[in-house]
Every structure is written in C-alpha cells, then in structure tokens.
Coordinates of C-alpha atoms and ligand atoms in Angstrom, one line a residue:
M16 CA -27.8 30.8 -4.8
A17 CA -29.9 30.5 -1.7
Y18 CA -26.9 30.4 0.6
E19 CA -25.6 33.9 1.1
L20 CA -21.8 34.2 1.0
N21 CA -20.0 37.1 2.7
E22 CA -17.5 39.3 0.9
E23 CA -14.4 37.3 2.0
Q24 CA -16.0 34.0 0.9
K25 CA -16.9 35.5 -2.5
M26 CA -13.4 36.8 -2.9
I27 CA -11.9 33.4 -2.1
Q28 CA -14.3 31.7 -4.5
A29 CA -13.4 34.1 -7.3
M30 CA -9.7 33.8 -6.7
V31 CA -9.7 30.0 -6.6
R32 CA -12.0 29.8 -9.6
D33 CA -9.6 31.9 -11.8
F34 CA -6.6 29.8 -10.6
A35 CA -8.4 26.5 -11.1
R36 CA -9.7 27.3 -14.6
E37 CA -6.4 28.8 -15.8
E38 CA -3.9 26.6 -14.2
V39 CA -5.4 23.4 -12.9
M40 CA -8.0 22.5 -15.6
P41 CA -5.8 22.5 -18.8
G42 CA -3.6 19.6 -17.9
A43 CA -6.1 17.5 -15.9
G44 CA -6.9 15.1 -18.7
E45 CA -3.2 14.4 -19.5
R46 CA -2.3 14.0 -15.8
D47 CA -5.1 11.5 -15.5
R48 CA -4.0 9.5 -18.5
K49 CA -0.3 9.5 -17.6
K50 CA -0.7 9.3 -13.8
I51 CA 1.2 12.5 -13.2
F52 CA 1.1 13.9 -9.7
P53 CA 0.3 17.6 -9.8
A54 CA 3.4 18.7 -7.8
D55 CA 3.8 22.2 -9.4
I56 CA 0.1 22.9 -8.9
I57 CA 0.2 21.9 -5.3
K58 CA 3.2 24.2 -4.7
K59 CA 1.3 27.1 -6.2
M60 CA -1.7 26.2 -4.1
G61 CA 0.5 26.5 -1.0
E62 CA 1.6 30.0 -2.1
L63 CA -2.1 30.9 -2.5
G64 CA -2.9 29.7 1.0
L65 CA -5.0 26.7 0.0
M66 CA -2.9 24.1 1.9
G67 CA -3.7 25.3 5.4
M68 CA -7.0 27.0 4.9
N69 CA -8.5 26.5 8.4
V70 CA -5.1 26.8 10.2
P71 CA -4.6 30.2 11.9
P72 CA -1.9 32.6 10.5
E73 CA 0.3 32.0 13.6
Y74 CA 1.0 28.5 12.2
N75 CA 1.3 29.8 8.6
G76 CA -2.3 29.0 7.6
A77 CA -4.8 31.2 5.9
G78 CA -7.1 31.2 8.9
V79 CA -10.4 31.3 6.9
D80 CA -13.6 29.5 7.7
T81 CA -14.9 26.1 6.6
V82 CA -17.4 27.6 4.2
S83 CA -14.4 29.2 2.3
Y84 CA -12.5 26.0 2.4
S85 CA -15.5 24.2 0.9
L86 CA -15.8 26.8 -1.8
A87 CA -12.1 26.5 -2.7
L88 CA -12.3 22.7 -2.8
Q89 CA -15.4 22.8 -5.1
E90 CA -13.5 25.0 -7.6
I91 CA -10.4 22.8 -7.5
A92 CA -12.5 19.7 -8.0
Y93 CA -14.4 21.3 -10.9
A94 CA -11.0 21.5 -12.6
C95 CA -9.3 18.4 -11.4
A96 CA -10.7 15.9 -8.9
S97 CA -7.3 14.3 -8.3
T98 CA -5.8 17.7 -7.2
A99 CA -8.9 18.2 -5.0
V100 CA -8.5 15.0 -3.0
I101 CA -4.8 15.8 -2.4
M102 CA -5.9 19.2 -1.1
S103 CA -8.8 17.7 1.0
V104 CA -6.6 15.1 2.7
H105 CA -3.8 17.5 3.4
N106 CA -6.1 20.2 4.9
S107 CA -8.7 18.0 6.7
V108 CA -7.0 14.9 7.9
A109 CA -3.3 15.9 8.1
C110 CA -3.3 19.6 9.1
G111 CA -6.6 19.1 11.0
P112 CA -5.5 16.7 13.7
I113 CA -2.2 18.3 14.2
Y114 CA -3.8 21.7 14.7
L115 CA -6.6 20.3 16.9
F116 CA -4.7 17.8 19.0
G117 CA -0.9 18.5 18.5
S118 CA 1.4 19.9 21.2
D119 CA 3.1 23.3 20.6
Y120 CA 6.2 21.3 19.5
L121 CA 4.2 19.4 16.9
K122 CA 2.5 22.5 15.6
E123 CA 5.9 24.4 15.4
T124 CA 7.7 21.4 13.8
Y125 CA 5.1 19.9 11.5
L126 CA 2.0 22.1 11.2
K127 CA 3.9 25.2 10.1
P128 CA 5.5 23.7 7.0
L129 CA 2.3 21.8 6.2
A130 CA 0.1 24.9 6.4
A131 CA 2.5 26.9 4.4
G132 CA 2.3 24.3 1.6
K133 CA 6.0 23.5 1.9
K134 CA 5.4 20.0 3.0
L135 CA 2.6 17.6 2.0
G136 CA 0.5 15.6 4.5
S137 CA -1.3 12.3 4.5
F138 CA -3.4 10.2 6.9
A139 CA -2.9 6.5 7.6
L140 CA -5.8 4.8 9.4
T141 CA -7.0 2.2 6.9
E142 CA -5.4 -1.3 6.8
P143 CA -6.0 -4.4 4.6
N144 CA -8.5 -5.7 7.2
A145 CA -9.7 -2.5 8.8
G146 CA -11.6 0.0 6.5
S147 CA -15.1 0.8 7.8
D148 CA -14.1 -0.7 11.1
P149 CA -10.9 1.1 12.1
A150 CA -10.9 -0.5 15.6
S151 CA -10.0 -3.8 14.0
Q152 CA -6.6 -2.4 12.9
R153 CA -3.6 -4.4 13.8
S154 CA -0.8 -1.8 13.8
R155 CA 1.0 -1.6 17.1
A156 CA 3.1 1.1 18.8
V157 CA 5.1 0.0 21.7
K158 CA 6.7 2.5 24.1
D159 CA 10.5 2.1 24.4
G160 CA 12.1 4.8 26.5
D161 CA 11.6 8.1 24.8
S162 CA 10.3 6.5 21.6
Y163 CA 7.5 4.4 20.2
I164 CA 8.3 1.5 17.9
I165 CA 5.6 1.2 15.2
N166 CA 4.8 -2.0 13.3
G167 CA 2.0 -2.5 10.8
T168 CA 0.8 -2.0 7.3
K169 CA -1.6 0.7 6.2
M170 CA -3.5 0.6 2.9
F171 CA -5.2 2.9 0.4
I172 CA -3.3 5.9 1.7
T173 CA -3.9 9.0 -0.5
S174 CA -0.7 10.9 -1.2
G175 CA 1.2 8.3 0.8
K176 CA 4.0 8.3 -1.8
N177 CA 4.3 12.0 -2.3
S178 CA 3.7 13.2 1.3
D179 CA 6.4 14.3 3.7
I180 CA 4.4 13.9 6.9
T181 CA 1.9 11.3 7.8
V182 CA -0.6 11.0 10.7
V183 CA -0.7 7.3 11.5
T184 CA -2.8 5.4 14.0
A185 CA -1.7 2.2 15.9
Y186 CA -2.7 0.3 19.0
T187 CA -0.7 1.2 22.1
D188 CA -3.1 -1.0 24.2
P189 CA -5.1 -3.5 22.2
E190 CA -7.1 -4.6 25.3
K191 CA -8.8 -1.3 25.5
R192 CA -10.2 -1.4 21.9
H193 CA -11.3 2.2 20.8
N194 CA -9.5 3.6 23.8
G195 CA -6.3 1.8 23.1
I196 CA -5.5 3.4 19.7
S197 CA -3.0 6.3 19.5
A198 CA -2.1 8.7 16.7
F199 CA 1.5 9.7 15.7
V200 CA 3.1 12.1 13.4
V201 CA 5.7 10.3 11.3
E202 CA 8.1 11.9 8.9
K203 CA 9.2 10.5 5.5
G204 CA 12.6 9.1 5.8
T205 CA 12.2 7.8 9.3
P206 CA 14.0 4.4 9.3
G207 CA 11.6 1.5 9.2
F208 CA 8.9 3.6 7.4
S209 CA 8.6 2.8 3.7
V210 CA 6.1 3.0 0.8
G211 CA 4.8 -0.3 -0.5
K212 CA 2.6 -1.1 -3.5
E213 CA 1.0 1.7 -5.5
E214 CA -2.6 1.0 -6.5
E215 CA -3.7 1.1 -10.1
K216 CA -7.0 2.9 -9.8
M217 CA -10.1 3.5 -11.9
G218 CA -10.2 7.2 -11.3
L219 CA -8.3 10.0 -9.5
R220 CA -5.3 8.7 -11.3
A221 CA -3.1 11.8 -10.8
S222 CA -3.3 11.2 -7.0
D223 CA -1.2 8.4 -5.6
T224 CA -2.8 5.7 -3.4
V225 CA -0.3 3.4 -1.7
E226 CA 0.5 1.0 1.0
L227 CA 2.6 2.3 3.9
I228 CA 4.8 -0.1 5.8
F229 CA 6.1 0.3 9.3
E230 CA 8.8 -2.1 10.4
D231 CA 10.3 -1.4 13.8
C232 CA 9.8 2.3 12.9
R233 CA 11.1 4.3 15.9
V234 CA 9.4 7.7 16.4
P235 CA 10.1 10.1 19.3
A236 CA 7.5 10.0 22.0
S237 CA 7.0 13.7 21.4
N238 CA 5.4 12.8 18.1
L239 CA 2.4 11.3 19.9
L240 CA -0.8 13.3 19.1
G241 CA -2.7 14.1 22.2
E242 CA -2.5 11.4 24.8
E243 CA -2.1 7.7 24.5
G244 CA -5.5 6.2 23.6
D245 CA -6.8 9.4 21.9
G246 CA -6.2 8.0 18.4
F247 CA -9.7 6.8 17.6
K248 CA -11.4 10.0 18.6
I249 CA -8.7 12.0 16.8
A250 CA -9.4 10.0 13.6
M251 CA -13.1 10.3 13.9
T252 CA -13.0 14.0 14.6
S253 CA -10.6 14.5 11.6
L254 CA -12.9 12.4 9.4
D255 CA -15.9 14.6 10.3
G256 CA -14.0 17.5 8.7
G257 CA -12.8 15.3 5.9
R258 CA -16.4 14.4 5.0
I259 CA -17.1 18.1 4.4
G260 CA -14.1 18.0 2.1
I261 CA -15.3 15.0 0.1
A262 CA -18.9 16.5 -0.1
S263 CA -17.3 19.7 -1.6
Q264 CA -15.2 17.6 -4.0
S265 CA -18.5 15.8 -5.1
V266 CA -20.2 19.1 -5.7
G267 CA -17.3 20.4 -7.8
I268 CA -17.2 17.3 -10.0
A269 CA -21.0 17.4 -10.4
Q270 CA -21.0 21.0 -11.4
A271 CA -18.3 20.2 -14.0
C272 CA -20.6 17.5 -15.3
L273 CA -23.5 19.8 -15.5
D274 CA -21.7 22.6 -17.3
A275 CA -20.2 20.2 -19.8
S276 CA -23.6 18.7 -20.5
V277 CA -25.3 22.1 -21.0
N278 CA -22.5 23.1 -23.5
Y279 CA -22.7 19.8 -25.3
A280 CA -26.5 19.8 -25.5
R281 CA -26.5 23.3 -27.0
E282 CA -24.0 22.3 -29.7
R283 CA -25.1 18.8 -30.6
T284 CA -27.8 18.8 -33.3
Q285 CA -30.0 15.8 -34.0
F286 CA -33.3 15.6 -35.8
G287 CA -32.6 19.2 -37.0
R288 CA -32.3 20.9 -33.7
P289 CA -29.9 21.2 -30.7
I290 CA -30.6 18.3 -28.3
S291 CA -31.0 21.0 -25.6
Q292 CA -34.4 21.6 -27.0
F293 CA -35.6 18.0 -26.4
Q294 CA -37.5 17.5 -23.2
A295 CA -35.7 14.2 -22.4
I296 CA -32.4 16.2 -22.1
R297 CA -34.0 19.3 -20.5
W298 CA -35.4 17.2 -17.7
M299 CA -32.2 15.4 -17.1
I300 CA -30.4 18.8 -16.8
A301 CA -33.1 20.2 -14.6
D302 CA -32.7 17.2 -12.2
M303 CA -28.9 17.5 -12.3
A304 CA -29.0 21.2 -11.4
T305 CA -31.5 20.7 -8.6
E306 CA -29.6 17.9 -7.0
I307 CA -26.3 19.8 -7.2
E308 CA -28.0 22.8 -5.4
A309 CA -29.3 20.5 -2.7
A310 CA -25.9 18.9 -2.1
R311 CA -24.2 22.3 -2.1
L312 CA -26.6 23.6 0.6
L313 CA -26.1 20.5 2.8
T314 CA -22.4 21.0 2.4
F315 CA -22.6 24.7 3.4
N316 CA -24.8 23.7 6.3
A317 CA -22.3 21.3 7.7
A318 CA -19.5 23.7 7.1
S319 CA -21.4 26.6 8.8
M320 CA -22.2 24.3 11.8
R321 CA -18.4 23.6 12.1
D322 CA -17.7 27.3 11.9
R323 CA -20.2 28.0 14.7
G324 CA -18.5 25.4 16.9
E325 CA -21.6 23.1 16.9
N326 CA -21.5 19.3 16.7
F327 CA -21.5 18.7 13.0
S328 CA -20.8 15.0 12.7
A329 CA -24.3 14.0 11.4
A330 CA -24.5 17.1 9.2
A331 CA -21.1 16.2 7.7
S332 CA -22.3 12.6 7.1
M333 CA -25.6 13.9 5.5
A334 CA -23.6 16.2 3.2
K335 CA -21.1 13.4 2.3
V336 CA -23.7 10.7 1.6
F337 CA -26.0 12.9 -0.4
A338 CA -23.3 14.8 -2.4
S339 CA -21.3 11.7 -3.2
E340 CA -24.3 9.7 -4.4
M341 CA -25.6 12.8 -6.2
A342 CA -22.3 13.2 -8.1
N343 CA -22.6 9.6 -9.3
R344 CA -26.1 10.1 -10.6
V345 CA -25.1 13.4 -12.2
A346 CA -22.0 11.9 -13.8
Y347 CA -24.2 9.0 -15.2
K348 CA -26.6 11.5 -16.7
A349 CA -23.8 13.7 -18.1
L350 CA -22.3 10.7 -19.9
Q351 CA -25.8 9.7 -21.2
I352 CA -26.3 13.2 -22.6
H353 CA -23.0 13.0 -24.4
G354 CA -23.9 9.7 -25.9
G355 CA -21.0 7.9 -27.6
Y356 CA -18.8 11.0 -27.1
G357 CA -19.2 10.6 -23.4
Y358 CA -17.6 7.2 -23.5
I359 CA -14.3 8.3 -25.1
K360 CA -11.4 10.1 -23.6
E361 CA -11.7 13.2 -25.9
Y362 CA -14.4 14.6 -23.7
P363 CA -13.8 15.1 -19.9
V364 CA -17.1 13.4 -18.8
E365 CA -15.4 10.1 -19.2
R366 CA -12.9 11.1 -16.5
Y367 CA -15.6 12.8 -14.3
Y368 CA -17.5 9.5 -14.3
R369 CA -14.5 7.5 -13.2
D370 CA -13.4 10.1 -10.6
A371 CA -16.9 10.2 -9.1
R372 CA -17.1 6.5 -8.3
V373 CA -14.9 6.5 -5.3
L374 CA -16.7 9.4 -3.6
T375 CA -19.3 7.0 -2.0
I376 CA -16.4 4.8 -0.7
Y377 CA -13.5 6.8 0.8
E378 CA -13.5 8.7 4.1
G379 CA -16.4 6.5 5.1
T380 CA -18.7 4.6 2.7
S381 CA -22.3 5.6 2.1
E382 CA -23.3 2.7 4.4
I383 CA -21.1 4.1 7.3
Q384 CA -22.5 7.7 6.8
R385 CA -26.0 6.2 7.2
V386 CA -24.9 4.5 10.4
V387 CA -23.7 7.8 11.8
I388 CA -26.9 9.6 10.7
A389 CA -29.2 6.9 12.1
N390 CA -27.2 6.9 15.4
H391 CA -27.8 10.6 15.5
V392 CA -31.5 10.5 14.6
I393 CA -32.6 7.3 16.4
G394 CA -29.9 6.9 19.0
R395 CA -27.4 4.0 19.1
K396 CA -29.8 1.6 20.7
G397 CA -33.1 2.6 19.0
Ligands
COS422 N1 -16.1 12.3 16.9 C1 -15.6 12.1 18.2 N2 -15.7 10.9 18.8 C2 -16.4 9.9 18.2 C3 -16.9 10.1 16.9 C4 -16.8 11.4 16.3 N3 -17.3 11.6 15.1 N4 -17.5 9.0 16.5 C5 -17.3 8.1 17.5 N5 -16.6 8.7 18.5 C6 -16.3 8.1 19.8 C7 -17.5 7.6 20.5 O1 -18.1 8.6 21.3 C8 -17.0 6.5 21.4 O2 -16.3 7.1 22.5 P1 -16.5 6.4 24.0 O3 -15.9 5.1 23.9 O4 -15.9 7.4 24.9 O5 -18.0 6.3 24.2 C9 -15.8 5.9 20.5 O6 -15.5 6.9 19.6 C10 -16.3 4.6 19.8 O7 -17.4 5.0 19.1 P2 -18.4 3.9 18.5 O8 -18.7 2.9 19.5 O9 -19.5 4.6 17.8 O10 -17.4 3.2 17.4 P3 -17.7 2.1 16.3 O11 -16.5 1.3 16.1 O12 -19.0 1.4 16.5 O13 -17.8 2.9 14.9 C11 -18.2 4.3 13.2 C12 -18.3 4.1 14.7 C13 -18.8 3.2 12.3 C14 -19.0 5.6 12.9 C15 -16.7 4.6 12.8 O14 -16.0 3.4 13.0 C16 -16.5 5.1 11.4 O15 -16.7 6.2 11.1 N6 -16.0 4.2 10.5 C17 -15.6 4.6 9.2 C18 -14.2 4.9 9.2 C19 -13.8 5.5 7.9 O16 -14.3 6.5 7.5 N7 -12.9 4.8 7.2 C20 -12.5 5.2 5.9 C21 -11.1 5.2 5.8 S1 -10.3 6.6 6.5 S2 -9.9 7.7 4.9

C-alpha cells in the first residue's frame, strides 16, 4: 500500500480485522435477511474502544487518530455494512458534535457513556422536506424558562430506534435561516419524543432507519450544543467527519466485493479453465483493485488532513463522492463476475450490491459533494 501506516495504526487494523472476520462476518447474511440489529456486536465494539475512537480517554474514548478510525470502519464494513453505518453515525455525528461543541456538563453526562459504548447515539437533521437542503427544515425549539420545547418530525434517522441519545437540530429563530438553527442533545424516554415509522430498506437491513417525532418535547436548556444559532455549523462540521466514515465504509464494502470476486473467479470453471484466466474477468478485477486503492488513498488523505488540523471539508467530499461511486461500480462488476450466483442470496455479493447503493445518497448525495468540491475549487460565485 502506498500509504504508510504507523505501528499503532497497523495494530488497530489487525485487531479490528480479526474481530470483524471472526465475530461480525459470520452472522451478517442472516441479520440482513431477518433485519436483526447487531446489539451484541455493538456492545463488544464498545469494549474494544470502537465506539468513541476519536474521543480522548478522559471522556472514555480510545483517543486514536482519524486514520485509525477509517481503518477500523473499513474492516467492520468488509464484514457487515449495517454494523459499519451504526458505528460511523455513532462516532462521527453523535460523539463528534458533543465532543467538539458540548459543554463540560454535556460531555460528562452524555459523551462519556457514548464513547464507552454503553449508550448508542444517533443524529437527527433530515426531515421529510429537508434532505440536501437542511436549512429548509421545519422543526422548532422555543425557549421556555430553563427549557426548550421541541416540535417537529425527523426522517431517515439511522439507529433512531435503537439509540439512547440523539443530537437533533431545530430552528430557534427561523428568520435568521442558517444562523437560526440550534442543536440539542435529547435522551430516549424524554416525554414528547417518540419513534415513528421504521423504513423497509433495500440494503443495510440490520441497521434501523426511522422517523423521530417531537411533540412538545421539553429538554433542559443545558442540553443545547454550543450557542443558539450554532446548529447549522455543528451539523456541517459533523458531516465533514461523517463523510470520511462513509468513504471508509465504501472502501470496506468494495474490498469485500473484490476478494469475493477473486475467490469465485479462481474456483469457477467454464470452457475448461477457471474464469480467472479469461482476460474479460482479469481486466474487471484489475479495474476494481485500482479503483479501491484510489478511494482508499483519498480517504486516508482526508483523514490525515483532519488529524493535522487542516480544513478537510473538500477532501472529505472528494473521498466520499469517489469512494461511494466506486463501491457501486465495484459491486456491479462483482455481481457480473459471479453471474447467476451473484443474483441469489447464497453468495454475499447480492447483499454487498444492495448495501452499496445508499452510499452515494446518505450523509450528502454525490450531487451535494460536487457542490462542496466546486465551491472549494472555483469559489461560490465562480
Ligand atoms: N463546516 C462549517 N461551516 C460550514 C460548512 C462546513 N462544512 N459548510 C457550510 N458552512 C457554513 C458556511 O460557512 C455558512 O456560514 P456563514 O453564514 O457564517 O457564511 C453557512 O454554513 C451556510 O453555508 P452555505 O451558504 O454554503 O449553505 P447552503 O445552504 O448553501 O448549503 C451545503 C451548503 C449544500 C453544502 C449543505 O447544505 C450540505 O452539506 N447539504 C447536505 C446535507 C446533508 O448531507 N444531508 C444529508 C442528511 S444528514 S445524514
């Protein structure tokens, strides 16, 4: 690999690879078919330090860098993409904003159990009419004494049903548009906060995606993240990190597609020889391997920039758009190489193909990533 890992990064990669292949991979197909949330696996991941990877040890995190986080996510995604998205959302957009913007009180109360893996986190920004354009959200939070009263409906929330703590955005001052959105930490069980419809998805079926409903939900004013009006920037900053997570998930799924294809092509004999000896298959595999390597390097680049404290927004978008689209091309080829066997559930590529599809959609569509990249390269006004 062109990217040189240090000893700690190599150790984390090896540890997570062993865990993922021994404990996460075996049940992945069944969890997908039966929509079983991987609760026991998430618990073990907490014990291994995978649920607060970039959070310092003083808040129960592992305190490792973003490159290590990416390596770990790639390994989990290789084994089970559903488990990987739960891990990514928890680390990047639940622990992330509380660590970066939360008061000491919020860190003590919510970040510590999240980073220890004792509680699970989710992130509620999207609404039925506000996906790519989060500023068009309608949720409202009105100050009332020492509390805020939140009303609104959030949609497509990963882990919304199984999480204990949610970071939620709502307008405190709709007149101010971007600068009128605030972010709050809301606990499961808070009166007025309930889980609505659960979606029936094409892929990532072991991870729940739900509607969250806030009806006169009263949260203490101390659960405000940052200041009133910081919500949009908190969400955008968190999503920058989240996009490195999704790029890593994409690389993991694609690597699983490649390895499955190489194994299959060596075993499958047609016209008297293994199909791995036919140029049509060899070239597909060569392209898959090359694209995966390119995506991995873009992902490590964005992660390293974050670790060095540089502005990594555009780099994260580049990694996300390239890796997610790459994973779809690679999954398509993997299924093609498997022929009819790729289309049935006995082989895992059928699941990889379905799981890969959402990668170009969630945490910012490919179109949004190109907006971010173009703004960076050309400037907002050209
Ligand atoms: N980090 C910090 N601040 C950011 C930021 C970032 N990555 N991106 C934008 N901001 C700030 C801007 O600097 C601007 O601040 P000022 O008002 O102080 O100048 C403010 O946020 C508004 O930015 P902008 O005018 O660019 O906002 P737009 O509404 O035009 O949208 C995009 C910008 C499209 C990039 C943004 O809305 C986006 O990422 N949308 C996709 C959201 C998404 O990923 N949804 C998926 C569901 S969440 S799982």
